[in-house]
Coordinates of C-alpha atoms in Angstrom, one line a residue:
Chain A
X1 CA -31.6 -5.3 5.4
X2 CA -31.8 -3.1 8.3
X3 CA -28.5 -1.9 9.9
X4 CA -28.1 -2.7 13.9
X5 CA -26.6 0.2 15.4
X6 CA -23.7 -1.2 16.6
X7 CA -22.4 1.8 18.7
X8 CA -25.5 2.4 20.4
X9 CA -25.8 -0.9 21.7
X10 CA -22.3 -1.3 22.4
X11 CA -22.2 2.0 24.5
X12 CA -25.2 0.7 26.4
X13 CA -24.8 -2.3 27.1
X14 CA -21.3 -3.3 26.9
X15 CA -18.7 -3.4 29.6
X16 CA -14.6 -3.8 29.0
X17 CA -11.4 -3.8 31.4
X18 CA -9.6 -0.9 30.7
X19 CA -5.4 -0.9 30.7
X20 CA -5.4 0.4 34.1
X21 CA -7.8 -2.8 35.0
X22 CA -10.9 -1.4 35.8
X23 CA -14.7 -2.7 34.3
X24 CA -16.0 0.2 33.1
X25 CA -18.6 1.1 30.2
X26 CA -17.6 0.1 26.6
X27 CA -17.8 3.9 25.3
X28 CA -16.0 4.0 21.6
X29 CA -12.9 6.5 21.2
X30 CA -12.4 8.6 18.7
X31 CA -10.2 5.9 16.8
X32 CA -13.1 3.4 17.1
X33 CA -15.7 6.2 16.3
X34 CA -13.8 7.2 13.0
X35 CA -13.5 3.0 12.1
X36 CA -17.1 2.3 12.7
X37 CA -18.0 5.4 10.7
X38 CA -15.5 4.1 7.9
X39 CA -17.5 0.7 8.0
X40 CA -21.0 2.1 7.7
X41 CA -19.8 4.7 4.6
X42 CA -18.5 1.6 2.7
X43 CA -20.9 -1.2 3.9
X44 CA -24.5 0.1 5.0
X45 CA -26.4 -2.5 5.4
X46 CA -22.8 -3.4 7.5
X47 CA -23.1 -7.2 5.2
X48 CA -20.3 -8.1 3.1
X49 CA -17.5 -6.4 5.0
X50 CA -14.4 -7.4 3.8
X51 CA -11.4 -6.0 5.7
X52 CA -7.4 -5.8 5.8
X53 CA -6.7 -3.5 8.9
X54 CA -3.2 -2.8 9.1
X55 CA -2.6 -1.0 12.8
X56 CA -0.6 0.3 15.2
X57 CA 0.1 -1.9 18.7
X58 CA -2.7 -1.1 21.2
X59 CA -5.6 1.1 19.6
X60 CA -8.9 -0.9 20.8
X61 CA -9.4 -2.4 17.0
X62 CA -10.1 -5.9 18.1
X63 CA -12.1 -4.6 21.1
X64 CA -14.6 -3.0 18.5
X65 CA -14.4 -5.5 15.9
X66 CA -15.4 -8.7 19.0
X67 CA -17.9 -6.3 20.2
X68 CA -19.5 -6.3 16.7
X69 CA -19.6 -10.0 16.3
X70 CA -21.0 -10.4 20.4
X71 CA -23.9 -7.6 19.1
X72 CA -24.5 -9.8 16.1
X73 CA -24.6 -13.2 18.3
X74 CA -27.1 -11.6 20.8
X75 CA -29.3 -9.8 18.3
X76 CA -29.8 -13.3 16.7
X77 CA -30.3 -15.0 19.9
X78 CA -33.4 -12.7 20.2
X79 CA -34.4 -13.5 16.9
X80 CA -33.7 -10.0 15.2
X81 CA -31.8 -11.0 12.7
X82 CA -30.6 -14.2 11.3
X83 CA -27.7 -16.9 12.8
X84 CA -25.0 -16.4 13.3
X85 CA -22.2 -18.8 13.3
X86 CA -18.3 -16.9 13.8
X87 CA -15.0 -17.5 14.7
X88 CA -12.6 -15.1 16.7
X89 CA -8.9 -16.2 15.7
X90 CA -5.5 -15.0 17.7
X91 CA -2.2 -15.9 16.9
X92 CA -1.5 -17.6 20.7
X93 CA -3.2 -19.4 23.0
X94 CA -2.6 -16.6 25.8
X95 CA -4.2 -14.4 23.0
X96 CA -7.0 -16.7 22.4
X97 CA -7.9 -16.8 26.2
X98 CA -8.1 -12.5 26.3
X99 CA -10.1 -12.3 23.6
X100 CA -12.4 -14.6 24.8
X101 CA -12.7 -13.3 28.4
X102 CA -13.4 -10.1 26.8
X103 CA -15.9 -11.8 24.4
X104 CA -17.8 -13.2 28.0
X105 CA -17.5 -9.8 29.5
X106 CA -19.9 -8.6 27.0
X107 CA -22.0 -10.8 27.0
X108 CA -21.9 -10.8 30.7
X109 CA -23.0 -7.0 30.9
X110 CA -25.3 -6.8 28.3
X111 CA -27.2 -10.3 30.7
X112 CA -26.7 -8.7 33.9
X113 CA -28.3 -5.4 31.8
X114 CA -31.1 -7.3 30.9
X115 CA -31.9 -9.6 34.2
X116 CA -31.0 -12.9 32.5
X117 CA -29.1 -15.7 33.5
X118 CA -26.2 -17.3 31.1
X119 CA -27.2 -20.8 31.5
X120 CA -30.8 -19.8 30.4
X121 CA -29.6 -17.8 27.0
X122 CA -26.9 -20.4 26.0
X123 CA -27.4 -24.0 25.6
X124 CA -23.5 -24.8 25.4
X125 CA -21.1 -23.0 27.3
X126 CA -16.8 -23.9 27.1
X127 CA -13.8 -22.3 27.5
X128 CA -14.0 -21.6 23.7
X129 CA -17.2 -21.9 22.5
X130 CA -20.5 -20.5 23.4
X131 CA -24.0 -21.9 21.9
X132 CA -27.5 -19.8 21.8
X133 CA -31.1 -21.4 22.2
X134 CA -31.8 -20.6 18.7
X135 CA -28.4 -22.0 17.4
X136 CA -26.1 -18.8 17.1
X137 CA -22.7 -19.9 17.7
X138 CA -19.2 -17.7 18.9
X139 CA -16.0 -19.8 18.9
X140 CA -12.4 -18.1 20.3
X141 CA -9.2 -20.4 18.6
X142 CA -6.2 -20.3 18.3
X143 CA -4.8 -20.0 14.8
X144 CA -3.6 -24.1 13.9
X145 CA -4.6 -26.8 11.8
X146 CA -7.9 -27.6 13.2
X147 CA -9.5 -24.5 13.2
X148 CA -12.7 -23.5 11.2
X149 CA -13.0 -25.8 9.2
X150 CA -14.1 -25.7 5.7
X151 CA -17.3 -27.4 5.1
X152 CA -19.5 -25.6 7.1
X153 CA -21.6 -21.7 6.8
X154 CA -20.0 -18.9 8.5
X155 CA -20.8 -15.4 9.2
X156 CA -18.4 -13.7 10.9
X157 CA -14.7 -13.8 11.2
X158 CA -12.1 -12.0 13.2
X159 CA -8.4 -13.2 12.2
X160 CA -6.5 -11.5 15.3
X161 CA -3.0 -10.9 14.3
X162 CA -3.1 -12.5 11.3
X163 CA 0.4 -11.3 10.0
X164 CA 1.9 -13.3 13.0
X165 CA 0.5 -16.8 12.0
X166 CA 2.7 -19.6 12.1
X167 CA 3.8 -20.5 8.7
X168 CA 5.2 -24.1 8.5
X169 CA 4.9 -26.9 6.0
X170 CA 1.6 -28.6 7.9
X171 CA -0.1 -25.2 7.5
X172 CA 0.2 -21.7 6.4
X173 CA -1.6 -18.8 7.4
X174 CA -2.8 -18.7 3.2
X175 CA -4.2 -22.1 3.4
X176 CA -6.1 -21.7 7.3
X177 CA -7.4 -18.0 6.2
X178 CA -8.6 -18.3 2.8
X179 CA -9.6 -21.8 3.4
X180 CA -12.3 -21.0 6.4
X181 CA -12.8 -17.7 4.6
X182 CA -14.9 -19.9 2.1
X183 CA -17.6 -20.2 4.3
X184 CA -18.8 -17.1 4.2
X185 CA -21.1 -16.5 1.2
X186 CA -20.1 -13.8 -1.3
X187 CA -22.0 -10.4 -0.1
X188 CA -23.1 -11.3 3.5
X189 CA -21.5 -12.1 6.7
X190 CA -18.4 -9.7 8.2
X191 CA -14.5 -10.6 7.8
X192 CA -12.0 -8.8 9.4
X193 CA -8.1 -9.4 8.9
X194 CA -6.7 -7.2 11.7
X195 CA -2.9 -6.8 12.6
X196 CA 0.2 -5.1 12.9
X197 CA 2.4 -5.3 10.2
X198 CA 5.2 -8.5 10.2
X199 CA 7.5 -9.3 7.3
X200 CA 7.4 -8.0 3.6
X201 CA 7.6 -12.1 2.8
X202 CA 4.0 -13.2 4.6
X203 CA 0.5 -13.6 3.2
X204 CA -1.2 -10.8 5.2
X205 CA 1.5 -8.5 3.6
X206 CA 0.7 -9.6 -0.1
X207 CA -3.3 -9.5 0.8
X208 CA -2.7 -5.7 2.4
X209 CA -1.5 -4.6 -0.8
X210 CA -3.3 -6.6 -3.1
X211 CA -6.5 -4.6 -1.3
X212 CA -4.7 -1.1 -1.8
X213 CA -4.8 -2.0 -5.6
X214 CA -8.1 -2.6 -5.7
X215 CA -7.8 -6.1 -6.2
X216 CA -9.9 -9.3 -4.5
X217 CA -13.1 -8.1 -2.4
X218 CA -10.9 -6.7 0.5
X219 CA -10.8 -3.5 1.2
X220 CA -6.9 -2.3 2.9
X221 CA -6.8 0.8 5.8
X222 CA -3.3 1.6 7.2
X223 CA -3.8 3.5 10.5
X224 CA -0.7 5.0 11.7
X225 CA 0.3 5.5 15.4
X226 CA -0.3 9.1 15.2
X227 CA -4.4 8.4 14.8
X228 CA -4.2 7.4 18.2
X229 CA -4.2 10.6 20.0
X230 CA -3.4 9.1 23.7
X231 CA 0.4 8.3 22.4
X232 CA 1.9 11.4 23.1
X233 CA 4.8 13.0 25.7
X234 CA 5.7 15.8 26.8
X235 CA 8.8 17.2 24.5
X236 CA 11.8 18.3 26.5
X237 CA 11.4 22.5 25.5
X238 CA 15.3 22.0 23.4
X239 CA 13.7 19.4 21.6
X240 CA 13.2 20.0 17.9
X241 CA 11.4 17.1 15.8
X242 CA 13.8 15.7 13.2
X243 CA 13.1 15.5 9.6
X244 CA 11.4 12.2 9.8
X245 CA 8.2 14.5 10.9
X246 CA 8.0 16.9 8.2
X247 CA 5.5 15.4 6.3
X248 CA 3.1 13.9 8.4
X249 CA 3.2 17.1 10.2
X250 CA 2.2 19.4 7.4
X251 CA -0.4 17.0 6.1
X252 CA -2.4 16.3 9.6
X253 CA -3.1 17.4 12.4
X254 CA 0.0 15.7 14.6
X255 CA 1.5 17.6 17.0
X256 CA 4.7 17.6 18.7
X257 CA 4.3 16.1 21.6
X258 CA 3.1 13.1 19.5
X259 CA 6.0 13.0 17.3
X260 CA 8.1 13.1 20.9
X261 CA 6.6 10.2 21.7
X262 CA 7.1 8.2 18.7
X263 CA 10.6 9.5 18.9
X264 CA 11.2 8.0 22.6
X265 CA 9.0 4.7 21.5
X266 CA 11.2 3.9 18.9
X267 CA 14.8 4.7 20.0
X268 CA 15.4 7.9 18.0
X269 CA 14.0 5.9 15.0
X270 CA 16.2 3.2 15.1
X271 CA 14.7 0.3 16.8
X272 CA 13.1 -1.3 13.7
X273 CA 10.9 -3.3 15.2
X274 CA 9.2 -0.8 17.0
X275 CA 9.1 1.0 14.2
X276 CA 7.2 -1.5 12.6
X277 CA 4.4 -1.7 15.5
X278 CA 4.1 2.3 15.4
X279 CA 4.4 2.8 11.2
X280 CA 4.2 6.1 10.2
X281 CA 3.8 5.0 6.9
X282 CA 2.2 1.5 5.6
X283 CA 5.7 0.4 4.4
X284 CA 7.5 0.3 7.8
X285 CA 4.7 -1.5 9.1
X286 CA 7.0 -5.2 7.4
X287 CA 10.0 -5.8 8.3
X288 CA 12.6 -5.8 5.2
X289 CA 14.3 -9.3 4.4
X290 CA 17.6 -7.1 4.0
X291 CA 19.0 -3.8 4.2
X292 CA 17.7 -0.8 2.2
X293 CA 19.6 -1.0 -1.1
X294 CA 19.1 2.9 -1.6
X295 CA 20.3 5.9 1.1
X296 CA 18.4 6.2 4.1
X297 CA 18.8 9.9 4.2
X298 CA 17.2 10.5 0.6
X299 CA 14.5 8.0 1.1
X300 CA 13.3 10.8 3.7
X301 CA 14.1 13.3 1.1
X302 CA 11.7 12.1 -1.3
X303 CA 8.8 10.7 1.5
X304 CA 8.9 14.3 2.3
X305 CA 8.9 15.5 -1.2
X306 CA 5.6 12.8 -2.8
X307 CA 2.8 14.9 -4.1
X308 CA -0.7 14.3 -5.2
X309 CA -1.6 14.1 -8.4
X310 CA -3.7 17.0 -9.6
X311 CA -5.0 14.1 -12.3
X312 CA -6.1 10.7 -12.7
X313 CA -7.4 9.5 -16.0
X314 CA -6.7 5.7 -18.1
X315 CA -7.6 7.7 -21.3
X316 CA -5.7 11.0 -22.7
X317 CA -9.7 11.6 -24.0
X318 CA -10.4 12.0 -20.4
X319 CA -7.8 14.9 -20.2
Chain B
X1 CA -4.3 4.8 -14.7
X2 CA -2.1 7.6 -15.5
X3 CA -1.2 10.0 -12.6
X4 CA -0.5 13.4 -13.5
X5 CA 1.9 15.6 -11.1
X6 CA 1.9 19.1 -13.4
X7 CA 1.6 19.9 -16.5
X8 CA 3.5 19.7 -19.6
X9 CA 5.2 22.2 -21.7
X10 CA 6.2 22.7 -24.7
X11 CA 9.8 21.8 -25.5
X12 CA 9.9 19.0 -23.2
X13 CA 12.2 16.1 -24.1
X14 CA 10.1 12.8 -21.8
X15 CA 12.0 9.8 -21.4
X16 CA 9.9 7.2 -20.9
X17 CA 10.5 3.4 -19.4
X18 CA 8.2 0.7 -18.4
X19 CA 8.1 -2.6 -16.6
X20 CA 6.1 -4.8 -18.0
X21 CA 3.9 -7.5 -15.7
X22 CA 3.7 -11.0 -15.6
X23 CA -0.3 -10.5 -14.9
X24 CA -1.6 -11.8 -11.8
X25 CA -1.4 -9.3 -9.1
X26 CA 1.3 -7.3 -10.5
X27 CA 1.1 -4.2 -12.7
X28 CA 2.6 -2.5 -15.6
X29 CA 4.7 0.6 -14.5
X30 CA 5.9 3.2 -16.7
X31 CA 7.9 6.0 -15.4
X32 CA 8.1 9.8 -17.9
X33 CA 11.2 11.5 -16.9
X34 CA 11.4 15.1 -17.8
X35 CA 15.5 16.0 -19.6
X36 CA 14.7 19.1 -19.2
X37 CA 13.3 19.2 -15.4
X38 CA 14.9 16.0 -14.3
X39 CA 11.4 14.9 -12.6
X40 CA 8.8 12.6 -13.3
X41 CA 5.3 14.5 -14.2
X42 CA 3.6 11.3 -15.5
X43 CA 3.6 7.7 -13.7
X44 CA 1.6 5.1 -15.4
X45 CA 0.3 2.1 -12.9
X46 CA -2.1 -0.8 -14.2
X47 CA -2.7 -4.4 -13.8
X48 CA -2.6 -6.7 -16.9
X49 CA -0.5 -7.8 -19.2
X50 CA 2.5 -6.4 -21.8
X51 CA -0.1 -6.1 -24.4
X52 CA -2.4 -3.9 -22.3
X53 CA 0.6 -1.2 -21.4
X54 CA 1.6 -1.0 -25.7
X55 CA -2.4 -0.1 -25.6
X56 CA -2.5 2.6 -23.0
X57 CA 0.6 4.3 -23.6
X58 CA 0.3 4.6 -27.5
X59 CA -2.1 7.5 -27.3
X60 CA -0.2 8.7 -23.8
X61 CA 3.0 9.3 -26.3
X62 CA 1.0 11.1 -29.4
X63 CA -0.1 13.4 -26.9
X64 CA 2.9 13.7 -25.3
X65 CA 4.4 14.9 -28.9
X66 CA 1.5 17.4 -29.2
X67 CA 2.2 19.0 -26.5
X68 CA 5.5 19.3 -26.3
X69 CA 6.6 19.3 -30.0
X70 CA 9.3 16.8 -29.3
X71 CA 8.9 12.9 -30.1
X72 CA 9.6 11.0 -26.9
X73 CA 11.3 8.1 -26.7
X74 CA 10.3 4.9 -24.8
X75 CA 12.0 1.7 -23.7
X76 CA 9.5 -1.3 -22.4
X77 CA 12.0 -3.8 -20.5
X78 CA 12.3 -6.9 -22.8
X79 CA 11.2 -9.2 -20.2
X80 CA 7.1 -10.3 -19.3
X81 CA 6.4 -9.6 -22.9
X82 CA 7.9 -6.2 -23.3
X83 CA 9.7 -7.6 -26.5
X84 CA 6.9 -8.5 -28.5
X85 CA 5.2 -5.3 -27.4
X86 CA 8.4 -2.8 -28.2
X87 CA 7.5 -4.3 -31.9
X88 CA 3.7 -3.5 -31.8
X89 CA 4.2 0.1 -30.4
X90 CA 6.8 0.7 -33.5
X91 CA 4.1 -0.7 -36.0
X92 CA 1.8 1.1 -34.3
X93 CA 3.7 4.5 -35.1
X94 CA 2.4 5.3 -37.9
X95 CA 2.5 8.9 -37.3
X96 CA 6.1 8.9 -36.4
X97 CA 5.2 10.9 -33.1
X98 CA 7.6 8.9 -31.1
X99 CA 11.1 7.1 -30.7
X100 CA 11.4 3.2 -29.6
X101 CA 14.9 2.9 -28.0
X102 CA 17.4 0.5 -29.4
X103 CA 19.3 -1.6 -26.8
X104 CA 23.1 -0.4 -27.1
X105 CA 25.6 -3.2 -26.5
X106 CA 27.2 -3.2 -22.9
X107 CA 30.1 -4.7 -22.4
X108 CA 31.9 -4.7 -25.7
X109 CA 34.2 -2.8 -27.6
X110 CA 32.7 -3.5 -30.6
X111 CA 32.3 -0.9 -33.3
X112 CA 29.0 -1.1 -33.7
X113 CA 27.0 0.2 -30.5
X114 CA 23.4 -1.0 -31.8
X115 CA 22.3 -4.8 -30.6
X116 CA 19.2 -3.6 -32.7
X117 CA 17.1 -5.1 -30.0
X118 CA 13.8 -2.8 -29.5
X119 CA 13.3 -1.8 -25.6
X120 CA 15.3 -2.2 -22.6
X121 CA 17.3 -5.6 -22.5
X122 CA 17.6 -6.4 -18.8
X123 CA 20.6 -9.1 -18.1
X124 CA 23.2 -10.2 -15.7
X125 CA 25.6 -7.3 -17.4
X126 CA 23.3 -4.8 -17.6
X127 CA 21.2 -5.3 -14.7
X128 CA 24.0 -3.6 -12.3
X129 CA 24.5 -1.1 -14.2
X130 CA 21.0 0.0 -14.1
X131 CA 20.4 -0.4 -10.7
X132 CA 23.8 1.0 -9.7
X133 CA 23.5 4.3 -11.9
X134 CA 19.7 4.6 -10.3
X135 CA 21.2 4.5 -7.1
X136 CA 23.5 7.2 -7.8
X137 CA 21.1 9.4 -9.1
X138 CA 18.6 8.5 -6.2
X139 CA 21.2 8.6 -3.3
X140 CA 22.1 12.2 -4.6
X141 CA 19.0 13.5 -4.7
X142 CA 19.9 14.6 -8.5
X143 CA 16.4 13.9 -9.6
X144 CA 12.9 14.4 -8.1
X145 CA 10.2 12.0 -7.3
X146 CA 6.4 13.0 -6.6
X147 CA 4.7 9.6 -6.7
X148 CA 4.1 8.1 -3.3
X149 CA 4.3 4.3 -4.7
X150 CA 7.3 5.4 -6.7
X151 CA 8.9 6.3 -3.1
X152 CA 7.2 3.3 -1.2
X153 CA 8.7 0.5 -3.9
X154 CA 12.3 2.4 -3.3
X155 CA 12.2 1.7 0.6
X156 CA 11.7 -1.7 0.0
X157 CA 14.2 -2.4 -2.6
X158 CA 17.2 -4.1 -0.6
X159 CA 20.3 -5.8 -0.8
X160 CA 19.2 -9.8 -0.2
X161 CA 21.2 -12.5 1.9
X162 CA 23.0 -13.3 -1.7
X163 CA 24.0 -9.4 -2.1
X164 CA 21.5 -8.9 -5.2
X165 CA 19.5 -5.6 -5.1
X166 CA 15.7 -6.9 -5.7
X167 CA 12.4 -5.6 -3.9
X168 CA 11.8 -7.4 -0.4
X169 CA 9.6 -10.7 -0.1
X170 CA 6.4 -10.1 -2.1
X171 CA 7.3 -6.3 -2.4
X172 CA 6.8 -5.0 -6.0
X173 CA 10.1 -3.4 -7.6
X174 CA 8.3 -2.5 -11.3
X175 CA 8.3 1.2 -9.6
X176 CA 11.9 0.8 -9.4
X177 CA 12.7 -0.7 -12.6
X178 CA 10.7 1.5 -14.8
X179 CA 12.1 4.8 -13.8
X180 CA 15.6 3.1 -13.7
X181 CA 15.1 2.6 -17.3
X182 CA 14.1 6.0 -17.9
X183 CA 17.6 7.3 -16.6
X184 CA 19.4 4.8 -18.6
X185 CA 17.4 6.6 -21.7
X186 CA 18.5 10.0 -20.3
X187 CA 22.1 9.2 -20.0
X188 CA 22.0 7.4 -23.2
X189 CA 19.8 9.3 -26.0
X190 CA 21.0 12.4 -27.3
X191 CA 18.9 15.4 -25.9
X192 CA 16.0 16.8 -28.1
X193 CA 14.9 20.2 -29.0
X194 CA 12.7 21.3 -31.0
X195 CA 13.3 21.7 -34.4
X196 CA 13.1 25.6 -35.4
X197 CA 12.1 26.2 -38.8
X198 CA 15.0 27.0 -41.4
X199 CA 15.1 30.7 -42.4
X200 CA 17.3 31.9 -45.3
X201 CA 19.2 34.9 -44.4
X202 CA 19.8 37.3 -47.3
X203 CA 23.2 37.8 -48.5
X204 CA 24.7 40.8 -47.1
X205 CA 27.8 41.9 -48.7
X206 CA 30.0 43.3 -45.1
X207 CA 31.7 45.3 -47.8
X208 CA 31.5 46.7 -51.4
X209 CA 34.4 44.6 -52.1
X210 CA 33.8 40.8 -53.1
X211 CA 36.8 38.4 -53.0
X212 CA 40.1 39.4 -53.2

């Protein structure tokens, strides 16, 4: 199967409200650049994606990932490549009515592009739910009880904060996500888990590390607040980064009027919970159901102190 | 899969101690602490079973003898299996290249310091007592840690609502456990060197005069 190229379309076509509230082209940053290049190295034909995105708060993941499924809505609509029938999750209703004003905006620039009218391309048209004249569909939910469904064929899913589902004895985020999962066949379609981090106790949490082990079909990508190049402040001249930095310093290119920022952000790394929307490492991304049972101070000591292997082998034959 | 941080050498003593899983999504973790270095060159992680770990490390602890010169000695924890397994690795020694650690009695003040149970026996009396002495040794920095999981499972190792030390929702605390083990070995089995070859010394008489 032939690969759409998503950024070229999306660049040309798409419009989105920046943070400042302005409509402006949807041109990819270097963040969604380095993602969509991450997709096409592990999925070419960009069928089959299976993904656990574990992020920081605010870098433009859910933009790209909606703007993939609206490419793959249109595209079908002009027949290019098959149905499509997907679902665009969010954890709250207030959520659910962003995503799928940003959903409409590009579909809404890629019409006005192209000199058609909406009521001519779609058959159905809601507050939640848009229909094609070949029978592509695009629903925006909210995560509950009736959502998805099980029974029918799906091809794309985008669960929007999944770690912050509601977890209560009518329905867990397990059940609602790996239920509708199961209407996407094995191999095709696109499914992307994408959220900040939440408690060590919740499903997205198990499923993030079950995909760092290599186990299931998901793959698992941690991207730390420090990818995000626009998070940085200016560091007071006196200020000298603490420990905390050492490592992620050394290893990448993070400089230190990043780390000043991160500093600031999180209360001179106390405030845990912001800690846990800008991780620096996967682990901080959950919140602990206690405190640390081990010293804080030597924790650091030994983050700052892991190596890499200079082997890997399962047999000492292989040595 | 075995991840190698630098290479052995010979006179070694490795201390080895593993978790064994329940299967599922959890994995087998053994941790090889160095006596002599106090660090851990060798962590073992792998999803299966007891049986599977017995079958992986057995050639892992020939080789370790070969190149070191110095049998190491392993302790699986009893628990998921590791029992069965401690039995299987000693039957499986058939080259005598290694030591199974014997569970010592905790607790007691009985004479004799053997429970002759094979492996690491992990209960309500000697549960704190290996998680306290890892503590110590972690919280002073005494020995060093390379692997990044090894590091991870530690910051999410807590104290619970009920005051228990245990790993934090569905956190992992194998990479805990196993090294905690191996410190238990190191504070508990006599160091090894190796063995130098005997060589008779002639008699030399220090003086012509023998005796009195």
């Amino acid at each position: 199967m032939t690969r759409l190229d998503y950024k070229a379309i999306i660049e040309y076509y798409f419009k989105i409200k920046t943070k400042e509230g302005n409509i402006v082209s949807f041109i990819l940053n270097e963040d969604q650049n380095m993602y969509l290049d991450m997709l096409y190295k592990d999925y070419p034909s960009m069928q089959g994606v299976r993904e656990n995105d574990l992020k920081s708060r605010q870098v433009g993941w859910s933009s790209l990932i909606d703007a993939i499924g609206m490419v793959d809505f249109i595209w079908s609509e002009l027949g290019k490549t098959p149905l499509m029938d997907g679902d665009i999750v969010s954890h709250k209703d207030k959520e659910t009515k962003t995503l799928f004003n940003r959903a409409n905006l590009f579909l809404n620039s890629y019409l006005e592009i192209e000199g058609i009218e909406r009521k001519v391309f779609l058959t159905e048209d809601t507050t939640d739910h848009i229909k094609g004249k070949r029978g592509s569909e695009l629903w925006v939910q909210t995560a509950s009880a009736r959502v998805s469904g099980r029974g029918g064929t799906k091809q794309f899913i985008h669960w929007s904060e999944v770690a912050f589902y509601s977890n209560t004895e009518i329905i867990n985020a397990e059940d609602l996500v790996t239920g509708a999962e199961r209407q996407v066949g094995d191999g095709i379609g696109k499914i992307f888990r994408e959220s900040t981090g939440n408690v060590t106790d919740d499903f997205f949490f198990a499923e993030y590390e079950n995909g760092k082990k290599g186990i299931g079909e998901f793959k698992s990508r941690f991207f730390p607040w420090w990818m995000h190049k626009s998070y940085t402040r200016l560091a007071p001249e006196e200020w000298v980064a603490p420990d905390y930095y050492a490592k992620v310093r050394a290893e990448n290119d993070v400089k230190l009027n990043q780390c000043y920022w991160h500093f600031t952000k999180t209360k001179e790394l106390e405030d845990e919970k912001m800690m846990r929307e800008y991780p620096t490492y996967d682990v901080e991304a959950f919140l602990l159901g206690g405190k640390p049972y081990f010293n804080k101070q030597a924790l650091l000591y030994y983050t700052n102190h892991t190596q890499q292997p200079i082997k890997e082998f399962l047999n000492v034959s292989s040595l | 899969m075995f991840r190698l941080y630098r290479e052995l050498e010979r006179g070694e003593f490795v201390l080895v101690g593993v978790d064994c899983s329940q299967g599922g999504a959890d994995s087998n973790f053994g941790s090889f602490l160095s006596a002599n270095k106090l660090d851990f060159p060798i962590s073992y992680e792998q999803q299966g079973v007891a049986a599977n770990a017995t079958e992986d490390l057995f050639p892992i602890l020939e080789w370790i003898f070969d190149i070191t010169g110095i049998k190491p000695v392993v302790a699986f924890e009893r628990n998921n299996g590791g029992a069965s397994e401690m039995e299987r690795l000693s039957k499986l020694n058939r080259n005598n290249k290694f030591e199974i650690f014997i569970m010592p009695k905790i607790g007691t003040t009985d004479d004799n310091q053997e429970t002759r149970l094979m492996g690491w026996n992990t209960s309500s009396s000697t549960r704190p007592i290996l998680v306290g002495d890892w503590k110590d040794a972690i919280d002073c920095k005494v020995i060093k840690l390379y692997d990044a999981e090894v590091v991870k499972q530690h910051k999410a190792f807590i104290v619970s609502k009920t005051g228990k030390p245990q790993a934090s929702g569905k956190s992992h605390d194998d990479a805990v456990i196993s090294p905690a083990i191996a410190w238990q070995l190191y504070q508990r089995v006599p160091i090894r060197k190796i063995e130098q070859p005997f060589h008779q010394v002639p008699y030399q008489a220090s003086d012509d005069v023998i005796g009195i």
